[in-house]
mmCIF file with all atom_site columns, C-alpha atoms in Angstrom:
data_model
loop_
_atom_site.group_PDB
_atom_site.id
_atom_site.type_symbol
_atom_site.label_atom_id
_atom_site.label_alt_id
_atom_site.label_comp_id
_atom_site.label_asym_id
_atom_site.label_entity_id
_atom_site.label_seq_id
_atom_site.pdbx_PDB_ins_code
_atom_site.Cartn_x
_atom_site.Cartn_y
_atom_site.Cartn_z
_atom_site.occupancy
_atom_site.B_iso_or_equiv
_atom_site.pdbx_formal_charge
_atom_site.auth_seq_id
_atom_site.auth_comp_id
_atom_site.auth_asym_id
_atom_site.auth_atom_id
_atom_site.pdbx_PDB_model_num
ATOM 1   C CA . UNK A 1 1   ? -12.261 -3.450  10.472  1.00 92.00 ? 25  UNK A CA 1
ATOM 2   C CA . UNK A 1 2   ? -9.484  -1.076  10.431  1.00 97.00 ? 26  UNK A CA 1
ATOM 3   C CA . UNK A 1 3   ? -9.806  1.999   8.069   1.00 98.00 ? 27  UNK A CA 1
ATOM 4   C CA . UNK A 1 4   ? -7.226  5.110   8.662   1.00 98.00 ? 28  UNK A CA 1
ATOM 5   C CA . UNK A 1 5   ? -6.112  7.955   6.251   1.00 98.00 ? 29  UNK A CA 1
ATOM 6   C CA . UNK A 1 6   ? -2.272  7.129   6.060   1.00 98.00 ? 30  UNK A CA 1
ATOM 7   C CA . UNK A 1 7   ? -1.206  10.983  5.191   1.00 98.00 ? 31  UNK A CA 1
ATOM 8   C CA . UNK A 1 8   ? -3.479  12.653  8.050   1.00 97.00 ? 32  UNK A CA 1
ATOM 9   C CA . UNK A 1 9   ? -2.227  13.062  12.087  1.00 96.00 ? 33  UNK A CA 1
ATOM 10  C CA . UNK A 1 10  ? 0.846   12.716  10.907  1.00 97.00 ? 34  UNK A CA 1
ATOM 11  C CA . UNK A 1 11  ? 3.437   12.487  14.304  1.00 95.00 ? 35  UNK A CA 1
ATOM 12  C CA . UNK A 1 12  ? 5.744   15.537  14.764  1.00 92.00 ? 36  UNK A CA 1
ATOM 13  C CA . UNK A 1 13  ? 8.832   15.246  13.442  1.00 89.00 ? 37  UNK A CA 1
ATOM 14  C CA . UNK A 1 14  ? 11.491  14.276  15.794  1.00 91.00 ? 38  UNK A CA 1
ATOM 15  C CA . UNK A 1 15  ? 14.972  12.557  15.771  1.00 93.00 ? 39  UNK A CA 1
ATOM 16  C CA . UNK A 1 16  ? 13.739  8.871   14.823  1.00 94.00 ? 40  UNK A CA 1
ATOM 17  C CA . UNK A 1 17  ? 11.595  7.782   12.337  1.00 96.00 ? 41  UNK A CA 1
ATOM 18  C CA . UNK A 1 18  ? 8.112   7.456   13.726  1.00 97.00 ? 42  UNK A CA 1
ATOM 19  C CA . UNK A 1 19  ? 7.221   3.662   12.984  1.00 97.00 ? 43  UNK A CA 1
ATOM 20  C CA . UNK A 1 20  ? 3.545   2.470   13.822  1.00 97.00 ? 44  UNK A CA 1
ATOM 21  C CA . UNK A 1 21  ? 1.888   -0.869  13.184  1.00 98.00 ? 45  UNK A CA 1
ATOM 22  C CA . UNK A 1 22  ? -1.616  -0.448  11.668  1.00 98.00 ? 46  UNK A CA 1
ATOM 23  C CA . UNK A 1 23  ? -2.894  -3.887  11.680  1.00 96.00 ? 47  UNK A CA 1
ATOM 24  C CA . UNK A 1 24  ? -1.213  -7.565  12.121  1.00 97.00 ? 48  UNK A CA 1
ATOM 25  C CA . UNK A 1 25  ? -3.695  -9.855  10.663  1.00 93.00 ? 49  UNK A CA 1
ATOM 26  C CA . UNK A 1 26  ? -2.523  -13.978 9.425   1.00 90.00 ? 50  UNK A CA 1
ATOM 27  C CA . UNK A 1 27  ? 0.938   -13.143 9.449   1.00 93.00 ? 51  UNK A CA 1
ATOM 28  C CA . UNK A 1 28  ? 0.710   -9.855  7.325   1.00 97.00 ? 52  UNK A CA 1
ATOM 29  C CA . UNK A 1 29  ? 1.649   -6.642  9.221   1.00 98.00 ? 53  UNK A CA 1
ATOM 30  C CA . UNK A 1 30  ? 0.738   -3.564  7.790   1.00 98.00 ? 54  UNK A CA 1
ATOM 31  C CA . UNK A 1 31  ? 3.248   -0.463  9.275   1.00 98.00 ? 55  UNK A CA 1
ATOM 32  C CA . UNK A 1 32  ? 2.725   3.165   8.509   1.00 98.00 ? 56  UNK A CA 1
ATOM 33  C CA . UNK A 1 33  ? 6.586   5.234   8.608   1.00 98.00 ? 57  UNK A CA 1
ATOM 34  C CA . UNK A 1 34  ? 7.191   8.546   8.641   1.00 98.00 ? 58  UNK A CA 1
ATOM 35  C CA . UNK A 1 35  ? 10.351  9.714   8.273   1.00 98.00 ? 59  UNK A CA 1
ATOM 36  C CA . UNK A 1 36  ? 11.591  13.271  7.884   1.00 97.00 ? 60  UNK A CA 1
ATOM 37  C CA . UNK A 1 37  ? 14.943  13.633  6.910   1.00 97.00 ? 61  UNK A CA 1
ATOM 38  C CA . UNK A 1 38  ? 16.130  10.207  8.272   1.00 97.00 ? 62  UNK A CA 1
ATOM 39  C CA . UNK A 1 39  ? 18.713  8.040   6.732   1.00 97.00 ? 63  UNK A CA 1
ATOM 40  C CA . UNK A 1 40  ? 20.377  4.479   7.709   1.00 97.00 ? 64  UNK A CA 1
ATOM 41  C CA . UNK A 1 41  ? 23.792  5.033   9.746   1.00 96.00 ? 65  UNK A CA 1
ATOM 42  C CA . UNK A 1 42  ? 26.908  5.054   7.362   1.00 95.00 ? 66  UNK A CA 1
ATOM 43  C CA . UNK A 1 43  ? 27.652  1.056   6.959   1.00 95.00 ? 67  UNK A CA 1
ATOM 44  C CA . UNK A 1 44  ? 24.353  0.156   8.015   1.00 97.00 ? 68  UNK A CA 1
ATOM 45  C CA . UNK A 1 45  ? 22.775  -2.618  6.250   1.00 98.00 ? 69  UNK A CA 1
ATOM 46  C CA . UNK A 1 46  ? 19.091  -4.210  6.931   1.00 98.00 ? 70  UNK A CA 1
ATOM 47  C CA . UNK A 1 47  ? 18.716  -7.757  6.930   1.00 98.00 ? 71  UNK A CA 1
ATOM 48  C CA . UNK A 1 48  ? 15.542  -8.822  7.723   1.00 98.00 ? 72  UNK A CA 1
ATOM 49  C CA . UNK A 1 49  ? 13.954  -12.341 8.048   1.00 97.00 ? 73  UNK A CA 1
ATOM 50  C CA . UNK A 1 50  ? 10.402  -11.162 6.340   1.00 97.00 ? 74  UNK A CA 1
ATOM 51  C CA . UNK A 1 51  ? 9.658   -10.182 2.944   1.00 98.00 ? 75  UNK A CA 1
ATOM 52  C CA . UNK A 1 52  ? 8.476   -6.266  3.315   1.00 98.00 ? 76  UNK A CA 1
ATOM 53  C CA . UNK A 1 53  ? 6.557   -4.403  0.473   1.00 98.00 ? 77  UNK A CA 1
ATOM 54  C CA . UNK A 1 54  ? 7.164   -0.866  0.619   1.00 98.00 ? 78  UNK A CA 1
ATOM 55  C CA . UNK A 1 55  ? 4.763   2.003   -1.057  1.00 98.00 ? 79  UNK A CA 1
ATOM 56  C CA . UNK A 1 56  ? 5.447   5.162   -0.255  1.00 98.00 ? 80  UNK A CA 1
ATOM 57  C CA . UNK A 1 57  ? 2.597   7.286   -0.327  1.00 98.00 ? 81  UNK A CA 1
ATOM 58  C CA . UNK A 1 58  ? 4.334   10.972  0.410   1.00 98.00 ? 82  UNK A CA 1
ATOM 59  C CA . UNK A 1 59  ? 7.899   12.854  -0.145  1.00 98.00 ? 83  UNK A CA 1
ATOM 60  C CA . UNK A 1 60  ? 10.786  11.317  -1.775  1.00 98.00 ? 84  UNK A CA 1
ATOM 61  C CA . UNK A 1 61  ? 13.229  8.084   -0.737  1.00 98.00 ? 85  UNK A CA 1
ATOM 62  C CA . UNK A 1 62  ? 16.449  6.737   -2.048  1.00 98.00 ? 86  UNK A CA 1
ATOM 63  C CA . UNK A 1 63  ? 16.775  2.483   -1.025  1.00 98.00 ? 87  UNK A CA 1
ATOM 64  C CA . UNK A 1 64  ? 20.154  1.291   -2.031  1.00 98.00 ? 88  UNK A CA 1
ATOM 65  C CA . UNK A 1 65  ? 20.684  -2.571  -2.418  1.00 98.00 ? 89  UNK A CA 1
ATOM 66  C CA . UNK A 1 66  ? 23.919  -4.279  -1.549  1.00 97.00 ? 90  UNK A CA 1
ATOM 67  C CA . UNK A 1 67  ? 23.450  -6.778  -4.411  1.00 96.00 ? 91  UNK A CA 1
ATOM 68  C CA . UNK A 1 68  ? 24.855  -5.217  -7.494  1.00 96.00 ? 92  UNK A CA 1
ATOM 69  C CA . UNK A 1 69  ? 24.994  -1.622  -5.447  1.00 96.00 ? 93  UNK A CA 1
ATOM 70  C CA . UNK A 1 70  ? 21.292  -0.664  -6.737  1.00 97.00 ? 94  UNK A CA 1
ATOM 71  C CA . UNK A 1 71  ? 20.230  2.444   -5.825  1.00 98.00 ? 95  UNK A CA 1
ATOM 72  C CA . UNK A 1 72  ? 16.041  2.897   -6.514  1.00 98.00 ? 96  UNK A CA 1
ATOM 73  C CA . UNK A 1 73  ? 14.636  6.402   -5.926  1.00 98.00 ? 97  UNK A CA 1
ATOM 74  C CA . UNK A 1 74  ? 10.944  6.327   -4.667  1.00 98.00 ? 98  UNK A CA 1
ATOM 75  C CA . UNK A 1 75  ? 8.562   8.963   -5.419  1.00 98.00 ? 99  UNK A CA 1
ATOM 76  C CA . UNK A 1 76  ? 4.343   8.935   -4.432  1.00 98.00 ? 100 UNK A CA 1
ATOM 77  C CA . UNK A 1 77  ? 3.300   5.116   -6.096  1.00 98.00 ? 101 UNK A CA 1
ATOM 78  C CA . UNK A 1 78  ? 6.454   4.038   -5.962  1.00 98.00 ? 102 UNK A CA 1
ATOM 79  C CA . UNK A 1 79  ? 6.207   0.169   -5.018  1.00 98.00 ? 103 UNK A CA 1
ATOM 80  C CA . UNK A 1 80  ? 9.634   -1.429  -4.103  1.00 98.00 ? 104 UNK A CA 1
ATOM 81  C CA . UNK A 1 81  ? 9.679   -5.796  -3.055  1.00 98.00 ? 105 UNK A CA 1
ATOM 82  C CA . UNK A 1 82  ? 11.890  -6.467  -0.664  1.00 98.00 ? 106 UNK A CA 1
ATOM 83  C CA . UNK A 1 83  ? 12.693  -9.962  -0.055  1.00 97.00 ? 107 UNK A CA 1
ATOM 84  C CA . UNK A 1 84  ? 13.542  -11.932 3.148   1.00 97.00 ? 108 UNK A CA 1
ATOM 85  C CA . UNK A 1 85  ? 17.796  -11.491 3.749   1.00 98.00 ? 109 UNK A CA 1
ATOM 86  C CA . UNK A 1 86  ? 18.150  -8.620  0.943   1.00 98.00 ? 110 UNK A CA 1
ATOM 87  C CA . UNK A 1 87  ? 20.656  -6.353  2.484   1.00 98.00 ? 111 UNK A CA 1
ATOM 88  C CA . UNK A 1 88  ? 19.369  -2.645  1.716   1.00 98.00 ? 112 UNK A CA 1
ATOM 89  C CA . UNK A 1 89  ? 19.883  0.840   3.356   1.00 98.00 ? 113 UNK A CA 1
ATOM 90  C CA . UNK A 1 90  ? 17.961  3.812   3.369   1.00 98.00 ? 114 UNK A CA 1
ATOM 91  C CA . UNK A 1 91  ? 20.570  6.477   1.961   1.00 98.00 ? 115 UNK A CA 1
ATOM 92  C CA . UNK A 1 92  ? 17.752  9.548   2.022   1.00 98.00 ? 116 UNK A CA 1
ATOM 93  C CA . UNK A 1 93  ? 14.241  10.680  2.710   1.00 98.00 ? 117 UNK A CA 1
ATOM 94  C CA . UNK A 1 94  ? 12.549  13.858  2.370   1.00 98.00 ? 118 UNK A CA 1
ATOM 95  C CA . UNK A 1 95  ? 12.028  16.068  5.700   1.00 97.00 ? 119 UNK A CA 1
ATOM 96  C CA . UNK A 1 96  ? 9.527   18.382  4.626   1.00 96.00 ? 120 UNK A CA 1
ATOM 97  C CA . UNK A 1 97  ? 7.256   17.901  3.523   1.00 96.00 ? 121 UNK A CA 1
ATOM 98  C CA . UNK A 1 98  ? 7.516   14.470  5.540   1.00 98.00 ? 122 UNK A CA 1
ATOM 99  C CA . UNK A 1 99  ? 8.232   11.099  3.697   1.00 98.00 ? 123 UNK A CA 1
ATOM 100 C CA . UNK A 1 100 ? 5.518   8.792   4.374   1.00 98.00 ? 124 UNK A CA 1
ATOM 101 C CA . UNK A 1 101 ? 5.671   4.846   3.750   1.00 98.00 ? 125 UNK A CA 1
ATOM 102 C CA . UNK A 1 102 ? 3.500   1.888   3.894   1.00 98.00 ? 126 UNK A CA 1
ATOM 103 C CA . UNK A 1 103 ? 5.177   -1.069  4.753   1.00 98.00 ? 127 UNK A CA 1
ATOM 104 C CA . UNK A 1 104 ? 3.683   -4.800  4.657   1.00 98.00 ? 128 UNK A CA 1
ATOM 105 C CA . UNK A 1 105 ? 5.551   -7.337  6.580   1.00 98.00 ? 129 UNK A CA 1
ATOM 106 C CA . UNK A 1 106 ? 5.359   -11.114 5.478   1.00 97.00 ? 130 UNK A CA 1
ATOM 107 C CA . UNK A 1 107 ? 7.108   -14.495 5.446   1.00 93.00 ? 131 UNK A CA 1
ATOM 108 C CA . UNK B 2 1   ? 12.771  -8.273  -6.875  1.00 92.00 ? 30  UNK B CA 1
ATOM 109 C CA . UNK B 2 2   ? 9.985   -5.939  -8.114  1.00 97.00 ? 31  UNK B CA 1
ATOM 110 C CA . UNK B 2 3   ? 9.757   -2.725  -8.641  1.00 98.00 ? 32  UNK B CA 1
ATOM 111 C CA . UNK B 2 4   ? 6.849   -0.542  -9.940  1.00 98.00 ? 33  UNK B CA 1
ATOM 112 C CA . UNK B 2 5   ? 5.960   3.001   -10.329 1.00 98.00 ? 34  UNK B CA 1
ATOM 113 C CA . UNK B 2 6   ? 2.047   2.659   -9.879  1.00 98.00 ? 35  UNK B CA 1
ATOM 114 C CA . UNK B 2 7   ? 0.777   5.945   -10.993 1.00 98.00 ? 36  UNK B CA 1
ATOM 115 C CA . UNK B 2 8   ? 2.876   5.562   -14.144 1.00 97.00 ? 37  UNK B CA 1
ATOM 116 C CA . UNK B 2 9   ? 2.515   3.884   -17.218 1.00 96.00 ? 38  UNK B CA 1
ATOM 117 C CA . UNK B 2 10  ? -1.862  3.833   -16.291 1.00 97.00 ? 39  UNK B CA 1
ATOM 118 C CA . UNK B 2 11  ? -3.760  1.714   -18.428 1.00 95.00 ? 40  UNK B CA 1
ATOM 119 C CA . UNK B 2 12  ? -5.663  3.269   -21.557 1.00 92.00 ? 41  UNK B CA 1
ATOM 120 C CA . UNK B 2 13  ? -9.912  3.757   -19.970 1.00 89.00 ? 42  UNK B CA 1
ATOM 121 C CA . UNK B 2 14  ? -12.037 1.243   -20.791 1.00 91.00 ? 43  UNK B CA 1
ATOM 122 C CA . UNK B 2 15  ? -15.594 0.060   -19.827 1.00 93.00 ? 44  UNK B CA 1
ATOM 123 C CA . UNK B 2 16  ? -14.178 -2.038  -16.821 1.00 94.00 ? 45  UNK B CA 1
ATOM 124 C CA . UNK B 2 17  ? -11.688 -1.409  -14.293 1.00 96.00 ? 46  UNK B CA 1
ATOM 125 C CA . UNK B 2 18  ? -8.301  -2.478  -15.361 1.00 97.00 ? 47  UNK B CA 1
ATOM 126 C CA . UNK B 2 19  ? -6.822  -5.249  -12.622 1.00 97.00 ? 48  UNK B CA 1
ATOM 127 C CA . UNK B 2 20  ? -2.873  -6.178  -12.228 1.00 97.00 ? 49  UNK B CA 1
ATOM 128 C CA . UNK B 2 21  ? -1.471  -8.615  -10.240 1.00 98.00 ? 50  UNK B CA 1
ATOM 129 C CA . UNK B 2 22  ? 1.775   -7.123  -9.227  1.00 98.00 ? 51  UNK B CA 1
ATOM 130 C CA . UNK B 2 23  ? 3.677   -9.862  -6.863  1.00 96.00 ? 52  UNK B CA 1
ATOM 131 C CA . UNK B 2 24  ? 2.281   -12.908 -5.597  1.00 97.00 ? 53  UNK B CA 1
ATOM 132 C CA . UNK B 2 25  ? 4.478   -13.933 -2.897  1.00 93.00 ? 54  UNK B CA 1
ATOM 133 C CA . UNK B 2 26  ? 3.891   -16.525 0.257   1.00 90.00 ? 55  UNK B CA 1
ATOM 134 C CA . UNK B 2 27  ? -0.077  -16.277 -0.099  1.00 93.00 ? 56  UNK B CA 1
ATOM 135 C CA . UNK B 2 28  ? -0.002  -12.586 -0.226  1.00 97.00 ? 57  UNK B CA 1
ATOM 136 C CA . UNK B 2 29  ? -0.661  -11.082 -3.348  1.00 98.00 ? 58  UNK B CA 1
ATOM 137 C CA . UNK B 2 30  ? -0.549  -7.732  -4.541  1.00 98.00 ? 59  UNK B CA 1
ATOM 138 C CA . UNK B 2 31  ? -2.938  -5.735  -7.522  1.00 98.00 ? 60  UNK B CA 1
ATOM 139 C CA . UNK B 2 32  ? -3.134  -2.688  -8.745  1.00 98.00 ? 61  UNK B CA 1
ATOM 140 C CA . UNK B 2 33  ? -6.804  -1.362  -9.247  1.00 98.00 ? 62  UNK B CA 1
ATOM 141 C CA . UNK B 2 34  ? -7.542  1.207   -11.989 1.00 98.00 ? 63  UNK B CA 1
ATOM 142 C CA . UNK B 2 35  ? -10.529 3.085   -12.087 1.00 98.00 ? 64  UNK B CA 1
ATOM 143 C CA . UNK B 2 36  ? -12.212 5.385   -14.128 1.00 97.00 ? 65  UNK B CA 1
ATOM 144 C CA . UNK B 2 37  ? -15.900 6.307   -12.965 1.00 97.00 ? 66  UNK B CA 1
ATOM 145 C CA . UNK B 2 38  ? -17.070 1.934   -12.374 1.00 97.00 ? 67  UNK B CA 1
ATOM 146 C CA . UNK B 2 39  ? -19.394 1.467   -9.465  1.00 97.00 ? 68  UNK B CA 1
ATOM 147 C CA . UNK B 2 40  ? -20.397 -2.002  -8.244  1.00 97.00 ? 69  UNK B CA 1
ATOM 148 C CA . UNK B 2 41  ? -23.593 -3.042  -10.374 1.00 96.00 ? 70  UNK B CA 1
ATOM 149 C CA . UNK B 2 42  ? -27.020 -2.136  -8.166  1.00 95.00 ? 71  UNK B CA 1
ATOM 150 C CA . UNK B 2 43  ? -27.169 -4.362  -5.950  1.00 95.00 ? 72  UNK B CA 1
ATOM 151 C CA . UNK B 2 44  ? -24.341 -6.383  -6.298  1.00 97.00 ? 73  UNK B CA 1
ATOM 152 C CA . UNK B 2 45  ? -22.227 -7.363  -3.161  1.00 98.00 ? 74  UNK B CA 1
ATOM 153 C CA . UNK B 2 46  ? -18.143 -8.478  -3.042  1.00 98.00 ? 75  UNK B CA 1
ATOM 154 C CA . UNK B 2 47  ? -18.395 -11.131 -0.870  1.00 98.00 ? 76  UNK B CA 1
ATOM 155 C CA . UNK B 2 48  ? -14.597 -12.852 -0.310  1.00 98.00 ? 77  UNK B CA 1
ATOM 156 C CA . UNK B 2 49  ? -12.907 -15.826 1.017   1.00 97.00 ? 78  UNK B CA 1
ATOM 157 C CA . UNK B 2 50  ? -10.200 -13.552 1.668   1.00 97.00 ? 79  UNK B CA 1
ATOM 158 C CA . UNK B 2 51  ? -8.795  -10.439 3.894   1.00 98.00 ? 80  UNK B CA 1
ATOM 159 C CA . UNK B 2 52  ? -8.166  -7.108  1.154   1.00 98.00 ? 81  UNK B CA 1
ATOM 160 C CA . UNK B 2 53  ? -6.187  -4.491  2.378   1.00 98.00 ? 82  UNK B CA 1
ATOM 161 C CA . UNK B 2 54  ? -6.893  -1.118  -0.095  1.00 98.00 ? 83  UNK B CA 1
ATOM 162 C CA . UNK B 2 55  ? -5.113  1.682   -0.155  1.00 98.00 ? 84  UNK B CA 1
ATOM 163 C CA . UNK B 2 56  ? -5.937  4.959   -2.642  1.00 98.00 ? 85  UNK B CA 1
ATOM 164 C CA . UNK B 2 57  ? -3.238  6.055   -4.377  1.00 98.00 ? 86  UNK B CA 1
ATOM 165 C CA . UNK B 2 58  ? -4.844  8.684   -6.505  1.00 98.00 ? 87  UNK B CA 1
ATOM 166 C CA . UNK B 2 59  ? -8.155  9.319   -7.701  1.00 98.00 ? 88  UNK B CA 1
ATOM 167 C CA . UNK B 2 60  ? -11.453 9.350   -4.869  1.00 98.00 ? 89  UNK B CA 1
ATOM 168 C CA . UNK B 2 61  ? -13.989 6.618   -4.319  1.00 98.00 ? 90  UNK B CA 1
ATOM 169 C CA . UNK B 2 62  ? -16.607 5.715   -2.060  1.00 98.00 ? 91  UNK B CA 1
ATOM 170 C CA . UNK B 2 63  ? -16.908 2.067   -0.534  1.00 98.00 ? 92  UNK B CA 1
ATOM 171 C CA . UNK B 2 64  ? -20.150 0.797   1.034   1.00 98.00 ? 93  UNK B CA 1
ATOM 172 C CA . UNK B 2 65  ? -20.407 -1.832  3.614   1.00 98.00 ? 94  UNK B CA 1
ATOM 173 C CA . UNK B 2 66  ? -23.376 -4.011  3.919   1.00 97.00 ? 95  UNK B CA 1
ATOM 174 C CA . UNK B 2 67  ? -22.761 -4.032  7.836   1.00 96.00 ? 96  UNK B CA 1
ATOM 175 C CA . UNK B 2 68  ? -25.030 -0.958  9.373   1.00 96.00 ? 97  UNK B CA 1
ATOM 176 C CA . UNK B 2 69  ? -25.181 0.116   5.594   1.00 96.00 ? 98  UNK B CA 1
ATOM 177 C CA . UNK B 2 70  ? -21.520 1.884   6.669   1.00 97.00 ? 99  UNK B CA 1
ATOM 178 C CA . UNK B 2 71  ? -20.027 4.710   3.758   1.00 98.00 ? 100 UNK B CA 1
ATOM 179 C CA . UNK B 2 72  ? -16.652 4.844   3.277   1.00 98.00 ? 101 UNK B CA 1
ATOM 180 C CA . UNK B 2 73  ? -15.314 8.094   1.886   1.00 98.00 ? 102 UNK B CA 1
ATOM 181 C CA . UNK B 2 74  ? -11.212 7.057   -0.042  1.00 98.00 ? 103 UNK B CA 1
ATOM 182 C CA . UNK B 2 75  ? -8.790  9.874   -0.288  1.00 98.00 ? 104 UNK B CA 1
ATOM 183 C CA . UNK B 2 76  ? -5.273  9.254   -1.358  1.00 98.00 ? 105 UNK B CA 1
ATOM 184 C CA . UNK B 2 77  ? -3.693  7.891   1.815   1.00 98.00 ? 106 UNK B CA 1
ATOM 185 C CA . UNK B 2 78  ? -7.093  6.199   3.124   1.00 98.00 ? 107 UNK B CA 1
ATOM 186 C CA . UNK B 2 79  ? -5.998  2.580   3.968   1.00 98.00 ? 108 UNK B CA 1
ATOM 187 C CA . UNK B 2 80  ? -9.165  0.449   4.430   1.00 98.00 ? 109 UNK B CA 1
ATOM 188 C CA . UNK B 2 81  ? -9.041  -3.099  5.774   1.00 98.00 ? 110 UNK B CA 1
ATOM 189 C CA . UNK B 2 82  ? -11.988 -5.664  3.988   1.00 98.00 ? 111 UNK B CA 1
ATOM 190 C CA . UNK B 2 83  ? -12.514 -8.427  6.062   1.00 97.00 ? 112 UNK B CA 1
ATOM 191 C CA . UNK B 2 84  ? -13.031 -11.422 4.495   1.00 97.00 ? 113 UNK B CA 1
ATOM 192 C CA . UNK B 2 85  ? -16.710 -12.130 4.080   1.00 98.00 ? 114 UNK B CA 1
ATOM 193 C CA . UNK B 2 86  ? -17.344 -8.689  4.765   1.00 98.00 ? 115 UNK B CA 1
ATOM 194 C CA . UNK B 2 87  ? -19.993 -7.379  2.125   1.00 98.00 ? 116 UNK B CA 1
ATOM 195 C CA . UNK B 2 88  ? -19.127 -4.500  0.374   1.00 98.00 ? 117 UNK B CA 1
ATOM 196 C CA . UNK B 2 89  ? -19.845 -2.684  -3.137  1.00 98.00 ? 118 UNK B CA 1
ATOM 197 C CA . UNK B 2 90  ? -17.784 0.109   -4.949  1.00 98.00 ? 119 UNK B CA 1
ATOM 198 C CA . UNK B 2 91  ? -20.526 2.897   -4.671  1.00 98.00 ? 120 UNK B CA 1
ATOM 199 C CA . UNK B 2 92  ? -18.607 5.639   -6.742  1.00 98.00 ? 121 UNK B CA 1
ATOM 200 C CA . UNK B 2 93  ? -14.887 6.273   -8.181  1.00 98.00 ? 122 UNK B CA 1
ATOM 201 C CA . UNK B 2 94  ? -13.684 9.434   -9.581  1.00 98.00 ? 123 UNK B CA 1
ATOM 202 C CA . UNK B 2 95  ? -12.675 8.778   -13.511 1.00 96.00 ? 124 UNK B CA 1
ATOM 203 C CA . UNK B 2 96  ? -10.604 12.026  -14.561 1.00 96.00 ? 125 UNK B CA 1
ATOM 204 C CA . UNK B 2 97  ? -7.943  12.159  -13.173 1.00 96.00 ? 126 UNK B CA 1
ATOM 205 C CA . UNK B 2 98  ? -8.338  8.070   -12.722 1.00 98.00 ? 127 UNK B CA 1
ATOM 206 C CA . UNK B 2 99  ? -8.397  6.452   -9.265  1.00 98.00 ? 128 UNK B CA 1
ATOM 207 C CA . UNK B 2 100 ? -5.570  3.859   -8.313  1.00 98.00 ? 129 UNK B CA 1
ATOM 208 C CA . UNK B 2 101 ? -5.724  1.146   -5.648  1.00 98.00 ? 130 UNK B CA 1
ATOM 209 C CA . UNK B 2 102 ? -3.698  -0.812  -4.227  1.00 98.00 ? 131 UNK B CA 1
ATOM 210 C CA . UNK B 2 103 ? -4.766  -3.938  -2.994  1.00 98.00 ? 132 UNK B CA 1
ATOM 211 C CA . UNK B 2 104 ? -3.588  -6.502  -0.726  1.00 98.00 ? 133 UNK B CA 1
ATOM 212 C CA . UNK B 2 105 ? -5.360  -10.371 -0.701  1.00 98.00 ? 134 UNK B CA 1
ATOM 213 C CA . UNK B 2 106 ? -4.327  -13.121 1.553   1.00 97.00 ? 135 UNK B CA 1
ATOM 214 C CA . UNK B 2 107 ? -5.808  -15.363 4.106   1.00 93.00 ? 136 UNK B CA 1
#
């Protein structure tokens, strides 16, 4: 049984986002990020082969979407699907106080 | 694609806790829990055929696990994994400001 406070022991900040996988369980990984300040390299795109779920639970995020050049701001409860193959970018994050995000992993 | 500000638009309080499935997706499906001062009846036990990942997203709550009779104290940010079968009750949630969940089911 895995139990954790998400916005606690957070890592320091440093020049990557700090990615860590809380539990992998069926198939469903569960990934806490912090970023501070981070952003996707200009002309960087994400295509992933899993549907992730993203909540962010601290700070302040802007996702943009290639389809239809969607831009979705995330604030604390913010819940954002995003499925298998949809090409998205991270264009900001808050550095301080840090961003945090859960992330759950799926096919 | 969804997209869902969770600690917006918070159901009206009622006598029960207010339950939303948010996504459903590949076996893995998403709710959003909201509380406003329920507890598990005495002596009542959740006792599920599947895994539930909960995370607090506002709000406080206590969780109690039948296993060595183990307290769980929720904060926003406390992520708590629920194994399946694992018997648990809802001992206490705070009602003003209401307590949000988010919970993850699959198998």
């Amino acid at each position: 049984m895995f139990v954790m406070d998400l916005l606690e022991q957070l890592p320091p900040p440093g020049p990557d986002e700090a990615l860590e996988t809380l539990l992998s369980r069926d198939g469903v990984r569960f990934e806490r990020i912090v970023s501070t300040g981070q952003a996707s390299p200009p002309g960087f795109w994400y295509d992933q082969a899993e549907t992730e779920v993203v909540v962010l639970l601290a700070g302040a995020a802007t996702l943009r979407f290639e389809e239809g050049d969607r831009l979705i701001e995330l604030r604390p409860g913010s819940l954002v699907e995003i499925p298998a193959h949809a090409r998205h970018r991270v264009e900001a994050t808050q550095a301080d106080p840090p961003t945090v995000w859960l992330a759950v992993f799926f096919r």
